[in-house]
Tab-separated table of C-alpha atoms and ligand atoms in Angstrom:
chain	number	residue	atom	x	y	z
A	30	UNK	CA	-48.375	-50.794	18.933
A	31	UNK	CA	-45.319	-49.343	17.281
A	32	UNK	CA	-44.748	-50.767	13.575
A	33	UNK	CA	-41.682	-52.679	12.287
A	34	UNK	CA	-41.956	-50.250	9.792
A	35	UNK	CA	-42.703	-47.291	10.692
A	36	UNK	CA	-39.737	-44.633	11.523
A	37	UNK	CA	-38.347	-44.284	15.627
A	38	UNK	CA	-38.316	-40.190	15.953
A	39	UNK	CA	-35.973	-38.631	18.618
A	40	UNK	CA	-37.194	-35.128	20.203
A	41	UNK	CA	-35.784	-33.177	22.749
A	42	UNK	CA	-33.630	-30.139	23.481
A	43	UNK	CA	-30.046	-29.782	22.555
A	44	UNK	CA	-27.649	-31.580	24.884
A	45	UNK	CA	-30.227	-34.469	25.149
A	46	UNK	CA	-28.439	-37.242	23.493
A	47	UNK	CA	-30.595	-37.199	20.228
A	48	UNK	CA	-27.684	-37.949	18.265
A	49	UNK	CA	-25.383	-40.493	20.862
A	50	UNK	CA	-28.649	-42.431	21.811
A	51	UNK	CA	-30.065	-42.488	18.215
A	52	UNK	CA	-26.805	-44.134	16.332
A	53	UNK	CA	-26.635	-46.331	19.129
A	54	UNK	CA	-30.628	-47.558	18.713
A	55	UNK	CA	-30.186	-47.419	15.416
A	56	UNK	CA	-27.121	-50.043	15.112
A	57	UNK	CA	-28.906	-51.903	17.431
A	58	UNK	CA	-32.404	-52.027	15.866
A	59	UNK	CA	-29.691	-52.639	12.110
A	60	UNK	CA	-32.014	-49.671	10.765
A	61	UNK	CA	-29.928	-46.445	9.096
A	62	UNK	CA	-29.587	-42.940	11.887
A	63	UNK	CA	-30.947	-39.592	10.207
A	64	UNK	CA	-30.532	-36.576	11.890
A	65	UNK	CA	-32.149	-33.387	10.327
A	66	UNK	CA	-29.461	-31.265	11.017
A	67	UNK	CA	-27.018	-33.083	8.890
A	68	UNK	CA	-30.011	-33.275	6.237
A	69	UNK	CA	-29.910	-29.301	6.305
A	70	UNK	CA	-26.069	-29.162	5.864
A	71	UNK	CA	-25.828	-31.351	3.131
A	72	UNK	CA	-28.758	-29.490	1.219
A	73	UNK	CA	-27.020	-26.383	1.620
A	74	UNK	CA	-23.166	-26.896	2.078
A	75	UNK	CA	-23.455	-25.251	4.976
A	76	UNK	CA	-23.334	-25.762	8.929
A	77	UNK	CA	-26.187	-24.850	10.785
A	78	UNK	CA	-24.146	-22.440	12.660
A	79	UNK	CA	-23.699	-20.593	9.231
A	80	UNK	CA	-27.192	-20.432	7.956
A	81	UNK	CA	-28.487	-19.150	11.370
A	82	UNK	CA	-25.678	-16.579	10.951
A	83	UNK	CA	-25.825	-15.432	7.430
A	84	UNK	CA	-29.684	-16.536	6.695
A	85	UNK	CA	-31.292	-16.483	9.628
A	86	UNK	CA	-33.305	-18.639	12.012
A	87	UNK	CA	-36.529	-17.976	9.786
A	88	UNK	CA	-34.960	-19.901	7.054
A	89	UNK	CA	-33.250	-22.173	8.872
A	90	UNK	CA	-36.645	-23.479	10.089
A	91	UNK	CA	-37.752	-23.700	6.625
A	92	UNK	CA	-34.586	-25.883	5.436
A	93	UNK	CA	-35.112	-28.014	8.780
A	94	UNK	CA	-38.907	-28.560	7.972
A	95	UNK	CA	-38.056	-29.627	4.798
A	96	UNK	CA	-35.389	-32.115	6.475
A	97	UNK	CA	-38.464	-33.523	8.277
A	98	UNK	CA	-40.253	-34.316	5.743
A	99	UNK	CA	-38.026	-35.468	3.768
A	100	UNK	CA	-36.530	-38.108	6.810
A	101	UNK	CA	-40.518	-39.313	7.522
A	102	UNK	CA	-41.429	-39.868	3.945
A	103	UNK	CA	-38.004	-42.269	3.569
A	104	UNK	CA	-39.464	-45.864	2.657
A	105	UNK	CA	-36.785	-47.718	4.632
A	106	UNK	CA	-37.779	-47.367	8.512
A	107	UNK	CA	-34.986	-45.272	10.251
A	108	UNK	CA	-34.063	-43.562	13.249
A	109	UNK	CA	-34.651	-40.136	13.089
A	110	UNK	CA	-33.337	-37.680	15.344
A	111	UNK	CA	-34.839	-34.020	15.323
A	112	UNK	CA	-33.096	-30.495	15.541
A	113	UNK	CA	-34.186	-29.676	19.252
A	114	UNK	CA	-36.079	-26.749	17.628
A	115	UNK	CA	-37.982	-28.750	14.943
A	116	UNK	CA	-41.327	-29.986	17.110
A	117	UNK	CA	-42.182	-25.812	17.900
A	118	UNK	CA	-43.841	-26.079	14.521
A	119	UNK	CA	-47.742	-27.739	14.590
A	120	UNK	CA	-46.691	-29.053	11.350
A	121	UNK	CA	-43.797	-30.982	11.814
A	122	UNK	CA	-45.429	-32.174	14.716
A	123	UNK	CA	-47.785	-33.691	12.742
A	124	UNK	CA	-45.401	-35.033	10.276
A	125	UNK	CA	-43.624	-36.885	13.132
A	126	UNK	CA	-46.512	-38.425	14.959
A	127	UNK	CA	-47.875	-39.742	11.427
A	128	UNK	CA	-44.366	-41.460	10.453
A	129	UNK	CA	-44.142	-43.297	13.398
A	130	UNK	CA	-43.212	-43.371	17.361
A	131	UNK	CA	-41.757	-39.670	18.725
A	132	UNK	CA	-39.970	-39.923	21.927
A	133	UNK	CA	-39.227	-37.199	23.754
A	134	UNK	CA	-35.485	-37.829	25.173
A	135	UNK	CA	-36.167	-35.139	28.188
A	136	UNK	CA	-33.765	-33.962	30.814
A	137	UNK	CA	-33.370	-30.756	33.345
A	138	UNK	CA	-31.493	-27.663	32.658
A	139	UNK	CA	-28.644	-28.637	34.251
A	140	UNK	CA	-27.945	-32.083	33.179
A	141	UNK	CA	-28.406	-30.243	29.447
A	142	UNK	CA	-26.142	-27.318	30.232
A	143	UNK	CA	-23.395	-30.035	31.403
A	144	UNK	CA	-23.621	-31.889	28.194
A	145	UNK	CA	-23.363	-28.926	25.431
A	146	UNK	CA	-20.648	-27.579	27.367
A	147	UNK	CA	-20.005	-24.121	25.850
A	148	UNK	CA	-22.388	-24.283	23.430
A	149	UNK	CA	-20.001	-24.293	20.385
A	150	UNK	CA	-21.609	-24.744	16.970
A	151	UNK	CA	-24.897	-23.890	18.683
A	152	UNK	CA	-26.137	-20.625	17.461
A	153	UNK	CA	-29.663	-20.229	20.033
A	154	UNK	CA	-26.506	-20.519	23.157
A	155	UNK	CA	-24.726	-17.451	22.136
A	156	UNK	CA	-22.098	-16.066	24.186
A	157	UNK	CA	-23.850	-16.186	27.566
A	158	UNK	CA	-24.728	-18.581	29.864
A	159	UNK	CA	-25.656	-22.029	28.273
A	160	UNK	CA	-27.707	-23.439	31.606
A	161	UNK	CA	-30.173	-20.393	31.835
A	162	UNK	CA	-30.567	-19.943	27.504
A	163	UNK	CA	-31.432	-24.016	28.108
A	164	UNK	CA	-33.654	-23.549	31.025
A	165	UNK	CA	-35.903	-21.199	29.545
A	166	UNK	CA	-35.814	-22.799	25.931
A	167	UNK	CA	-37.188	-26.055	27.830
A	168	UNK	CA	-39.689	-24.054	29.554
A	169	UNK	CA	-40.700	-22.809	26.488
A	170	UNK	CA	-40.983	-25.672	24.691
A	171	UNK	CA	-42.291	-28.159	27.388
A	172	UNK	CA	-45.883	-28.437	26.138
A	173	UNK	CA	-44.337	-28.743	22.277
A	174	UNK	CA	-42.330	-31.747	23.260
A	175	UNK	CA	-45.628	-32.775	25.281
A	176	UNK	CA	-47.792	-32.748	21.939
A	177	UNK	CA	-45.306	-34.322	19.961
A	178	UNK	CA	-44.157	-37.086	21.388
A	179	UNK	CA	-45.682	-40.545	22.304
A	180	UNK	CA	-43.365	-41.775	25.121
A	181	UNK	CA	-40.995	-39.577	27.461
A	182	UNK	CA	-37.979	-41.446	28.394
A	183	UNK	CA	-35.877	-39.416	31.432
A	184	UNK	CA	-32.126	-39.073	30.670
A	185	UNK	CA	-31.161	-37.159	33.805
A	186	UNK	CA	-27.738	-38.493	34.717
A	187	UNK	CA	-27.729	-41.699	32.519
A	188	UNK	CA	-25.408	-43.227	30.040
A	189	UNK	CA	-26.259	-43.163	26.432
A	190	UNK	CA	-26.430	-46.802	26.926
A	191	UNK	CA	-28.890	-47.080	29.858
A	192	UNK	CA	-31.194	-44.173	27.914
A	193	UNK	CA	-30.718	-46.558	24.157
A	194	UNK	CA	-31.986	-49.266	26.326
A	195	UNK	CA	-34.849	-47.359	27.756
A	196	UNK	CA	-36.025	-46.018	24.138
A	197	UNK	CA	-35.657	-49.472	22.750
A	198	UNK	CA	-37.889	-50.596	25.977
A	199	UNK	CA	-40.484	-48.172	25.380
A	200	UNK	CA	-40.799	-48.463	22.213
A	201	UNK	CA	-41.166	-52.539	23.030
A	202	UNK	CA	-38.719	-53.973	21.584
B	323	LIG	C1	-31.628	-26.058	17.786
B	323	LIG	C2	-31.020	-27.263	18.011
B	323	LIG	C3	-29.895	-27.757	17.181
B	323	LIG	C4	-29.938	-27.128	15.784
B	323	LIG	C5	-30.004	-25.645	15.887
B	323	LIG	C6	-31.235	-25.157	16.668
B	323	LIG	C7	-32.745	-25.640	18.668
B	323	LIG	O1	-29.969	-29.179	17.053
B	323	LIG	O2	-31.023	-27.600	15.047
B	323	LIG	O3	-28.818	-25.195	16.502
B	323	LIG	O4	-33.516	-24.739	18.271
B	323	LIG	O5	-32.901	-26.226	19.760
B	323	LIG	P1	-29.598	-30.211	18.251
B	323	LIG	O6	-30.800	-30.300	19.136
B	323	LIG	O7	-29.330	-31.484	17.532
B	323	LIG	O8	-28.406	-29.666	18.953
């Protein structure tokens, strides 16, 4: 049974609704909304955009580890929402699944592609097509988001209401 106190962790791939579904859980549940990318920018002075750019993925993995651990070892239970790339790492992984409930926020290629639009601000999206970069970072990642998280909840072609509600549902409250 999931904890009053332990933390609520978002996973999934960009375009998802980590960040609309997790301030919107989070007002509801009156608990504070972390997201590890904002962790990493305010650690650096940088957008992630501009670290992938001038420091490199490598390092931005490092900074966003860092972000996890730092967001799971926070006393006050939260809502945490996860770079899409964070749960590749066995590590974090771990760090997630011991700070409280991970669910996966999971959705096709296409209903992902729709929602980042042209990718802007998104370094892994490039220049070329969003929907097929997407696709095959999902396939990728599948069994990652598999070992990480403790409940799947389908977005597909939901609000950000209807998937809150779903989250809050599986995670029974
Ligand atoms: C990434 C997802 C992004 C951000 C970075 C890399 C990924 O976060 O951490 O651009 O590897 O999937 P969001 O999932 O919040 O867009």
């Amino acid at each position: 049974m999931w904890g009053a106190m332990s933390h609520l962790v978002l996973v999934g791939m960009m375009g998802a609704g980590k960040t609309a579904v997790g301030s919107l859980v989070a007002e509801r549940l009156g608990r504070p909304f972390v997201d590890t990318d904002d962790l990493v920018e305010v650690a650096t002075g940088m957008g992630v955009a501009g670290i992938f750019a001038t420091q490199g993925e490598e390092r931005f993995r490092e900074l966003e580890g860092q972000a996890v651990r730092d967001a799971c070892a926070a006393p006050t239970p939260s809502v945490i929402a996860c770079g899409g790339g964070a749960v590749v790492s066995a590590e974090n992984r771990r760090v997630m699944r011991a700070a409280g409930r991970v669910v996966w926020l999971r959705a096709s290629g296409a209903v992902l592609a729709n929602r980042v639009g042209d990718g802007a601000g998104r370094p892994l999206l490039g220049s070329g097509s969003s929907a097929a970069t997407l696709q095959r970072l999902a396939r990728v990642r599948e069994a990652a988001y598999e070992a990480a998280a403790h409940v799947i909840v389908d977005t597909e072609d939901l609000g950000v209401d209807e998937v809150a509600e779903r989250v809050l549902e599986a995670c029974g409250r």
